[in-house]
Each structure stands twice: as structure tokens, then as C-alpha cells.
Short mmCIF file of C-alpha atoms in Angstrom, two decimals:
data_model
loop_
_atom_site.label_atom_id
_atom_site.label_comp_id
_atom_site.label_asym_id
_atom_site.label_seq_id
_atom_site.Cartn_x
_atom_site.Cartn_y
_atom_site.Cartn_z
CA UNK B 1 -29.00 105.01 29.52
CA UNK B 2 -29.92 103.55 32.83
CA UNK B 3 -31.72 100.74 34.00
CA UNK B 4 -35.49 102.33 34.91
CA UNK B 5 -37.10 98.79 36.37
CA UNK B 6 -36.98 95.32 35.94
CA UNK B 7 -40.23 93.42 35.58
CA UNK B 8 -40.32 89.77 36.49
CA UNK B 9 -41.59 87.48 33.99
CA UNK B 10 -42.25 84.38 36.51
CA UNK B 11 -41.64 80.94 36.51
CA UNK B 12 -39.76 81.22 33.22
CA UNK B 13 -36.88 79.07 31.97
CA UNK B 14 -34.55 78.56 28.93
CA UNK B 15 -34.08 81.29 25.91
CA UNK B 16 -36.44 84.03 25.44
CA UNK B 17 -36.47 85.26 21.95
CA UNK B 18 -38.48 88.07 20.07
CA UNK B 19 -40.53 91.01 22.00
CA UNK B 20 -43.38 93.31 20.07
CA UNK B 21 -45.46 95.79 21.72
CA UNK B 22 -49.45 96.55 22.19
CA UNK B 23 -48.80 100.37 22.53
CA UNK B 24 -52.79 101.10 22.49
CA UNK B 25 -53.35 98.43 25.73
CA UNK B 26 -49.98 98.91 26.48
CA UNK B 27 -49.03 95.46 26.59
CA UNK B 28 -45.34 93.84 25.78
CA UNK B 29 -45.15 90.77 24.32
CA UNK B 30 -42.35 88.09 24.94
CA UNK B 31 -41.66 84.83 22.96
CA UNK B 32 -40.24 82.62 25.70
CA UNK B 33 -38.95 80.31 23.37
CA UNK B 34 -37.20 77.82 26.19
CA UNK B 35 -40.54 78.15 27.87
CA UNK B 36 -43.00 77.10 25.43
CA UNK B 37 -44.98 79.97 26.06
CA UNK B 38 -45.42 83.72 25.82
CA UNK B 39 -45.07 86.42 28.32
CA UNK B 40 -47.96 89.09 28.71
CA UNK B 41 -46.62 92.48 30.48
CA UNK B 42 -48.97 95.15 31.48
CA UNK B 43 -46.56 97.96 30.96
CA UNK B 44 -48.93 100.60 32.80
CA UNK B 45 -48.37 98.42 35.59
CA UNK B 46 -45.00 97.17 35.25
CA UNK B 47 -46.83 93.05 35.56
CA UNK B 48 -46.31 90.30 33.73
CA UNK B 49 -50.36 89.76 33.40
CA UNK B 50 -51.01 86.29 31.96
CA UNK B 51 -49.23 83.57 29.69
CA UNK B 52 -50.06 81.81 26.86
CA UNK B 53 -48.76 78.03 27.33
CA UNK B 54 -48.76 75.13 24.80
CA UNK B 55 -46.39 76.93 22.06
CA UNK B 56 -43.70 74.93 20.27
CA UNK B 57 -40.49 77.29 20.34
CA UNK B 58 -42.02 80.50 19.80
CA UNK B 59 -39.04 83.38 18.64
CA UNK B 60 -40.86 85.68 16.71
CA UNK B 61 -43.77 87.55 17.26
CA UNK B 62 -46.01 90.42 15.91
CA UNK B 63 -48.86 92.64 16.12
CA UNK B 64 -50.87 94.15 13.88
CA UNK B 65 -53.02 97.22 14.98
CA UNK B 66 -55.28 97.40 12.20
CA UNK B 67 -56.57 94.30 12.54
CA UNK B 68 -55.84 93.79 15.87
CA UNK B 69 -54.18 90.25 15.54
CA UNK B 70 -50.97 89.00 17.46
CA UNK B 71 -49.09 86.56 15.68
CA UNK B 72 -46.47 84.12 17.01
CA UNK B 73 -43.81 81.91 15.00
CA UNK B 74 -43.13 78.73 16.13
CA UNK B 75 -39.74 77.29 15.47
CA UNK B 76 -40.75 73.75 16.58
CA UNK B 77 -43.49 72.82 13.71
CA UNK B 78 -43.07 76.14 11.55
CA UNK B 79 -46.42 77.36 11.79
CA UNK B 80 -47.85 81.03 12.82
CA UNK B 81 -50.34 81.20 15.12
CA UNK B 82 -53.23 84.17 15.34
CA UNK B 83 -54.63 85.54 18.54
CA UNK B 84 -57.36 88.50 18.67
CA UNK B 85 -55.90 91.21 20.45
CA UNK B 86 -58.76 92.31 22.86
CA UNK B 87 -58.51 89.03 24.78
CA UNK B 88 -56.02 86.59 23.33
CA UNK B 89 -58.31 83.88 22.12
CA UNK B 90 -56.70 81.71 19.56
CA UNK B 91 -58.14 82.23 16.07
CA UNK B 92 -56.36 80.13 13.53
CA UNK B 93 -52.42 78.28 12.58
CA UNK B 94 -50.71 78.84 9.47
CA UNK B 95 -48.12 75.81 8.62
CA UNK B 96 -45.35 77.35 6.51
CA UNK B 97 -42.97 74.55 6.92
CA UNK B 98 -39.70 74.47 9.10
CA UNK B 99 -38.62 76.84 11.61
CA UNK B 100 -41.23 79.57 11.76
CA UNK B 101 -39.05 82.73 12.88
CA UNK B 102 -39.11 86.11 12.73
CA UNK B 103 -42.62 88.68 11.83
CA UNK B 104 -42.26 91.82 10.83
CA UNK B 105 -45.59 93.65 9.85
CA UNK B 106 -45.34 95.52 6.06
CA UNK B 107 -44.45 99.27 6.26
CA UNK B 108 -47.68 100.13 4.02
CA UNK B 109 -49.73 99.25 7.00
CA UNK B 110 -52.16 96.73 5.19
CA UNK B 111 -52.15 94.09 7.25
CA UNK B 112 -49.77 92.55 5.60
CA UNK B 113 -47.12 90.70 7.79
CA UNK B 114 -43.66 88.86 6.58
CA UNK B 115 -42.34 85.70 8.34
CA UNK B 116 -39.40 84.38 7.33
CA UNK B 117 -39.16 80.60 7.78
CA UNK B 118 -37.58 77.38 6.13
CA UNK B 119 -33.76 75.89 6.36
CA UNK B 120 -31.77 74.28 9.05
CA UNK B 121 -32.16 77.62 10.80
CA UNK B 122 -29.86 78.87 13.46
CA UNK B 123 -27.47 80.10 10.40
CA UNK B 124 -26.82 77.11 9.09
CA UNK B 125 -26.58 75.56 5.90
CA UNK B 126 -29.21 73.02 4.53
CA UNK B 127 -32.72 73.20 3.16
CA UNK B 128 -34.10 76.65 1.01
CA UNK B 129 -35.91 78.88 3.35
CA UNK B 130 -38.33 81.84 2.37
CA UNK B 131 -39.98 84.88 3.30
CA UNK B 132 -43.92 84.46 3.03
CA UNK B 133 -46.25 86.93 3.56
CA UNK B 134 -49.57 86.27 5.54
CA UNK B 135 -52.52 88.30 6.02
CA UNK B 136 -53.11 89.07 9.14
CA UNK B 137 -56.61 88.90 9.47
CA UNK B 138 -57.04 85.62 7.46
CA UNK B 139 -53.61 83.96 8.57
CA UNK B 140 -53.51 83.26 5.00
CA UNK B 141 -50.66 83.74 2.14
CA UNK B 142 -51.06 86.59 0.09
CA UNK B 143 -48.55 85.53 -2.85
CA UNK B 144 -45.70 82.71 -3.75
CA UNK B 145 -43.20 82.55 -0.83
CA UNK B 146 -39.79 83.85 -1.89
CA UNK B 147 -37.47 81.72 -1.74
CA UNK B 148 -33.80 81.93 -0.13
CA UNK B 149 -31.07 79.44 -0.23
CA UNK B 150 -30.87 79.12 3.28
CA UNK B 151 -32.55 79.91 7.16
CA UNK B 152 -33.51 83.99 7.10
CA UNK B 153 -32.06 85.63 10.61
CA UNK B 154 -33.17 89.09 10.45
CA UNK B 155 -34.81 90.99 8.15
CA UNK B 156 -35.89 94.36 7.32
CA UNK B 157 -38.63 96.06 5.06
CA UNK B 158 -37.83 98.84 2.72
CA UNK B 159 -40.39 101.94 3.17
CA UNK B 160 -39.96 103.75 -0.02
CA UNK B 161 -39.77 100.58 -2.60
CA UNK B 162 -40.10 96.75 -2.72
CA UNK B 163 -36.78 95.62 -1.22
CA UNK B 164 -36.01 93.42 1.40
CA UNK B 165 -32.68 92.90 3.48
CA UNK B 166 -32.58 89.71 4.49
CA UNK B 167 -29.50 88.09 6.95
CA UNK B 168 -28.84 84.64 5.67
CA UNK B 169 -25.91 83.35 7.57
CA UNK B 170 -26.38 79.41 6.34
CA UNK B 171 -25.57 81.03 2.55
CA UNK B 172 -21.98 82.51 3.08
CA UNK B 173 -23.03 84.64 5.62
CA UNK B 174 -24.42 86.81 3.08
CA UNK B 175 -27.34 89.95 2.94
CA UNK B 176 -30.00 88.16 0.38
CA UNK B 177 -31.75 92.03 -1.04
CA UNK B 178 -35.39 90.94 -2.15
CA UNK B 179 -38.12 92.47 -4.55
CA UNK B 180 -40.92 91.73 -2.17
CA UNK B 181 -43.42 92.82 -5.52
CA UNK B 182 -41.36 90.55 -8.61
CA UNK B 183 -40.87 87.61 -5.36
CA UNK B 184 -37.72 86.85 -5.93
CA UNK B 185 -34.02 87.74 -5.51
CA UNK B 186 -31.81 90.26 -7.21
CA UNK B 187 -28.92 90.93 -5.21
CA UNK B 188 -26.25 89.35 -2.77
CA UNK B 189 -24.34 91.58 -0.66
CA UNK B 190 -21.22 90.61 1.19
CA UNK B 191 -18.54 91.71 3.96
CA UNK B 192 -15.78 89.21 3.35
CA UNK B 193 -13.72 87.92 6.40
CA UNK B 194 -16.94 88.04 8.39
CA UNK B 195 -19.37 85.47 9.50
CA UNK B 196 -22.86 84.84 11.49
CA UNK B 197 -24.65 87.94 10.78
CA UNK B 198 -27.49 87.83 12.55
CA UNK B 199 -29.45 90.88 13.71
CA UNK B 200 -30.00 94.05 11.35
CA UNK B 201 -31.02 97.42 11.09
CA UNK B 202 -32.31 99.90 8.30
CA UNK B 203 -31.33 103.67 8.03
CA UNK B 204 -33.59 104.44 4.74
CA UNK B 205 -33.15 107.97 5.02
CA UNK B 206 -29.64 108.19 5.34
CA UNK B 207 -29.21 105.23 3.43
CA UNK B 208 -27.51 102.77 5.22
CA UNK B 209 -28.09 99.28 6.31
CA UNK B 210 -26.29 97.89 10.23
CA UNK B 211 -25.69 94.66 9.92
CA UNK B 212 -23.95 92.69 13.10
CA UNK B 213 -21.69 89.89 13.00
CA UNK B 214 -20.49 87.29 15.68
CA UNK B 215 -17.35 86.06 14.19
CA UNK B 216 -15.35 88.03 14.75
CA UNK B 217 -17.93 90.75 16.93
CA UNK B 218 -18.65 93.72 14.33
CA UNK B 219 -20.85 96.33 13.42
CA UNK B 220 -21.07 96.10 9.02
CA UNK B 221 -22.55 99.70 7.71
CA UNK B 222 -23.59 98.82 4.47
CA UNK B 223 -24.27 101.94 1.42
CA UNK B 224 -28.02 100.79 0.48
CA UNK B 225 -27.84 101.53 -2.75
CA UNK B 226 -24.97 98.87 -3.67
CA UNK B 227 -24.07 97.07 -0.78
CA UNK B 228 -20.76 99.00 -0.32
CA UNK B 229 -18.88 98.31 3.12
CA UNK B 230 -18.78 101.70 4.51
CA UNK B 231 -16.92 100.74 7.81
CA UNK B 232 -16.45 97.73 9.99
CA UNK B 233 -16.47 98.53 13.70
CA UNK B 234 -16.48 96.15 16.83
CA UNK B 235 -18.97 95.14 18.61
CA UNK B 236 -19.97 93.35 21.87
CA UNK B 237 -20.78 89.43 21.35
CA UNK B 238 -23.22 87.09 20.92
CA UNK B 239 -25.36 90.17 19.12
CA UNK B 240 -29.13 89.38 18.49
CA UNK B 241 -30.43 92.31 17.92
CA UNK B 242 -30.07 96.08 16.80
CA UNK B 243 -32.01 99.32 17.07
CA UNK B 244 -32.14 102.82 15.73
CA UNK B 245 -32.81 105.63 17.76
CA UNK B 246 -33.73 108.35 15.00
CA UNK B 247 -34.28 110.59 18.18
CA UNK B 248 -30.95 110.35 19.40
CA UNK B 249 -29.22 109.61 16.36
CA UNK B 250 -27.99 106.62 17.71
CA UNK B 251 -27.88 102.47 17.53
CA UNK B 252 -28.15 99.86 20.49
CA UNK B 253 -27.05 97.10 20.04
CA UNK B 254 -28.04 94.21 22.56
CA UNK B 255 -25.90 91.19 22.92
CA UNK B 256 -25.42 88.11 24.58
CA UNK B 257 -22.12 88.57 26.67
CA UNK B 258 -24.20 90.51 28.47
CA UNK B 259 -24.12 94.61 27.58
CA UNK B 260 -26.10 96.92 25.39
CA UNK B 261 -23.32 98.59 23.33
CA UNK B 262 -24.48 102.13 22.28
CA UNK B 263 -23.16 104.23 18.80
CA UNK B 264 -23.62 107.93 18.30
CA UNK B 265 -24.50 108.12 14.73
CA UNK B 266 -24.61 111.04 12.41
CA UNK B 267 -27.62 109.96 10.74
CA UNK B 268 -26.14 109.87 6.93
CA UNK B 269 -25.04 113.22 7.38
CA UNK B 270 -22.95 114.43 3.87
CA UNK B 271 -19.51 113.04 3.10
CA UNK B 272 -18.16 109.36 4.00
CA UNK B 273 -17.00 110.19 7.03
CA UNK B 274 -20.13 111.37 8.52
CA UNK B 275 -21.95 108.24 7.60
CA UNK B 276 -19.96 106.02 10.52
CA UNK B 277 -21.28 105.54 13.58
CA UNK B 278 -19.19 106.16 16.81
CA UNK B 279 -18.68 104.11 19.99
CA UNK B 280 -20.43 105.56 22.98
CA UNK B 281 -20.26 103.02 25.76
CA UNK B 282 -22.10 100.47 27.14
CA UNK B 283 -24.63 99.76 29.74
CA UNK B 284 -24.29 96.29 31.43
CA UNK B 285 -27.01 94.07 31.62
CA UNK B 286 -27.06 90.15 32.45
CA UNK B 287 -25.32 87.20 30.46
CA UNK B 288 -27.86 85.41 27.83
CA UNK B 289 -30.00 88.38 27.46
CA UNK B 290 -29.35 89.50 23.61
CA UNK B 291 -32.89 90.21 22.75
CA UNK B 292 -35.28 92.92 23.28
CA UNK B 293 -37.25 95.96 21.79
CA UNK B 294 -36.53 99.75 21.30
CA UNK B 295 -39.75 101.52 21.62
CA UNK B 296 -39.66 105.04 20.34
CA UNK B 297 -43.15 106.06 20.96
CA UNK B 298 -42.70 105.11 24.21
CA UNK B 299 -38.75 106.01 24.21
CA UNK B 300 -37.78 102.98 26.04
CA UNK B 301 -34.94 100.00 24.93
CA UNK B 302 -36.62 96.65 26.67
CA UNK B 303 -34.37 94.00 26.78
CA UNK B 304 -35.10 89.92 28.05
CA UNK B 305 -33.11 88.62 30.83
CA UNK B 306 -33.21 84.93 30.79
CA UNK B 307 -33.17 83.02 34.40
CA UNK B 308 -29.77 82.30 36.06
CA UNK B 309 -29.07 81.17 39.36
CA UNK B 310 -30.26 83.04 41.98
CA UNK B 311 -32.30 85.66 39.57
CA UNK B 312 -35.43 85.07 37.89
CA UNK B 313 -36.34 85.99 34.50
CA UNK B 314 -37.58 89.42 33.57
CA UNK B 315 -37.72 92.27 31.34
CA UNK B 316 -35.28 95.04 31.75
CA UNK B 317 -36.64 98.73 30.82
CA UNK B 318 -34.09 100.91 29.66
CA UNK B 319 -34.31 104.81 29.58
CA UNK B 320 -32.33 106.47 27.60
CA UNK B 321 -31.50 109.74 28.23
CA UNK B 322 -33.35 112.77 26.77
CA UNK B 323 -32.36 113.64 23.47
CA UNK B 324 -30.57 116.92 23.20
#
């Protein structure tokens, strides 16, 4: 993987959180959360071309191609704000109570999008949380919320059925599985002796689910039938988010001490064995920067480098190389 460019993202400052992508206007969206604000890059250009300003702690954000709607979280008054995508003009807030965080549109493609909001946040324990979800061309709630005992980190939509993966780290550091259809609960999953899991990934076809940890740094791969611990393998720090490369057969994972750590994975080949990822290396990046976006239509990893002395903020593009 090497480091194709490096766009700047301006006078930016503090933590940048969440990315999602405009692939049609080729446009990359950045929740600079420090910031207030959100970062519009012209990919085709390789610009950041304008900023929205006046957001309270934006981390996650979405957007929806059918309708045409961005949506940002806020983690400062828990609402969701709506934007038309052809020129950004606000449209309407959704208040869902604390800590707005991440979006992740529904696999069916009907507009549907999930945000999962609530709790202390930050993975820790206190008030119930919830994953709501919102249309996205009303900005309004489609059903109950479903509630979770604590802050949802990640989370990750099943395809083929009604389940949801959800990180809670404020519950025992525990995988919370959801029937998005019945709203509520039916499963916990654990991987004992580990803590602050955080970022996530789904393998439905080969039937797997990555889940990373901070303490101590490691790489869960979870059976998704049952929640099995397949293998535990260690990982870079401060991890914030993961990817799967179903080109490559491979995972990045992006973390905070400053490297993307990449696995060569089988891809739920048959037997055990097979099912475990393997270490391939890592490709330095900067400290702080342990979010970003992987990109497969446009085959690119895009990773946000918070500002440090003597380098500005930007977004790193990251091209993998071809798959064999």
C-alpha cells in the first residue's frame, strides 16, 4: 500500500472523526469533530472545496444516494442533521438525545439509515443508549429505538437477515447482536480478558465478525453464527476503525499510534484454520489519525490526519496495490 497524495483539509484543529463518500459528485466527507465543522473534498480534484461550520461535535456521518441526503451526528446535543446533496443546504435536525454517533445507511437500500446514540459515550458506563433508525428523506424515526445498556461504538448491518452487531464497550466490553425487525436484543457475545472494543467489521459471506480491542491491542474474529472466538491476534493501538477488502482478501486496520496494520485473510475459506487472518505489515501514517474510509469502488483506503506541529491537517489517500 503506499501513500498516493495527501490532501489538505485547511485551517483544521482537534479530532477528526467519521468520513463517507459522494461517489456520483465524487465528494469525501469529513466530520471534524475538534473543529465544529465538516470537511468537503473534491476528490476529482484532490481539494478540500468548502466547509460546513456551526456543528456541535460532529463524528459520524452518512449519505444516502437515493435520496440524496447527507446526514451528520452530533455528539454535542445528540441530534442528526440533513443536508440535500446537490448543494448542501440544511434541510431539517433530528434530536435523538445524547451523543449522536455513528450512521450507517440500511443494506436494503430504502433510505433507511441507523444512528446509534445515547449513554455516557466514549465506552463508558452510564445511561441506556440505542440504535434508532431515521428516514432519510424525512429525518424522521421509522420505529421504537432499540435500546442498549450502554454508548454503541461501532456497528454493523447484517445483509441477509435482521441482525445487528453492535460494540458496546460501557456494558463489559461486550458485542450487543440486535433483531433490527423484533427491536430488541437477543444475544451478548464476549471475548473475556479483553476490553474497549471499539471499531468492527462484518465478513457475512464467510461468516465472521472483526472486532478490535485497545486493551490489550487485538484483532477478535468472531464465528457469526454463535459468537465463538475463532482467534485473537495483535493489533496496532488506539484502533478506530476496520475495513474489508473483499478484493484483496484482506483487513486494514487504522489506528491511532499512528500505522495502518494490514491482514491477508482467507476469506472463510473451509476448515478453522483458514478462517484466521494473517499479519501482513504495516504502512506508517501520522500519530492521532485512527479514522478513515476504505473505498472499494474507488479502491482507495482514506485515512484523517489530525494537525500537529509543523503539519496541517489532511486526508491521506492510500492505494493499495492491485489485487492479484
Amino acid at each position: 500500500m503506499q501513500v498516493e497524495a495527501k490532501i489538505p483539509l485547511g485551517d483544521v484543529h482537534g479530532r477528526i472523526d467519521h468520513l463517507a463518500v459522494d461517489l456520483a459528485r465524487r465528494r469525501l466527507f469529513v466530520a471534524e469533530l475538534g473543529n465544529n465543522s465538516l470537511g468537503v473534498v473534491d476528490l476529482a480534484a484532490g481539494v478540500t472545496a468548502r466547509r460546513i461550520r456551526g456543528l456541535r461535535e460532529p463524528q459520524g456521518v452518512a449519505y444516502v444516494p437515493g435520496a440524496d441526503i447527507l446526514l451528520v451526528a452530533n455528539a454535542g446535543d445528540g441530534t442528526v442533521e440533513r443536508y440535500r446533496g446537490a448543494d448542501l443546504v440544511p434541510l431539517s435536525r433530528t434530536l435523538l438525545g445524547a451523543d449522536a454517533d455513528n450512521l450507517r445507511p440500511n443494506p436494503a437500500d430504502d433510505g433507511l439509515v441507523w444512528v446509534g446514540h445515547g449513554g455516557a459515550g466514549h465506552g463508558a458506563a452510564g445511561a441506556q443508549g440505542g440504535l434508532t433508525a431515521l428516514d432519510a428523506a424525512t429525518g424522521q424515526s421509522v420505529a421504537a429505538t432499540i435500546p442498549l445498556p450502554a454508548h454503541p461504538e461501532s456497528f454493523q448491518l447484517e445483509t441477509a437477515g435482521a441482525r445487528a452487531f453492535v460494540n458496546i464497550p460501557g456494558a463489559g466490553d461486550a458485542v450487543a447482536i440486535l433483531d433490527r425487525a423484533a427491536r430488541r436484543q437477543v444475544a451478548t457475545w464476549l471475548v473475556p480478558g479483553f476490553r474497549a472494543n471499539f471499531p468492527m467489521a462484518l465478513d457475512e459471506r464467510g461468516g465472521r465478525l472483526f472486532v478490535g480491542f485497545r486493551g490489550p491491542p487485538t484483532l477478535g474474529v468472531l464465528d457469526l453464527t454463535n459468537g465463538v472466538v475463532l482467534a485473537r491476534l495483535p493489533l496496532c493501538g488506539d484502533v478506530d476503525d476496520i475495513f474489508l477488502d473483499a478484493r484483496r482478501h484482506r483487513l486494514y486496520a487504522i489506528c491511532g499510534e499512528g500505522v495502518v496494520e494490514a491482514f491477508e485473510d482467507p476469506g472463510g475459506a473451509q476448515g478453522e484454520t483458514a478462517r484466521i487472518p494473517r499479519h501482513l505489515g504495516r504502512v506508517p501514517t501520522a500519530v492521532g489519525a485512527r479514522t478513515g474510509l476504505f473505498v472499494p469502488e474507488l479502491d482507495r483506503l482514506f485515512v484523517a490526519v489530525r494537525a500537529a506541529p509543523g503539519e496541517a491537517a489532511a486526508v491521506w489517500v492510500l492505494r493499495p496495490e492491485p489485487p492479484p
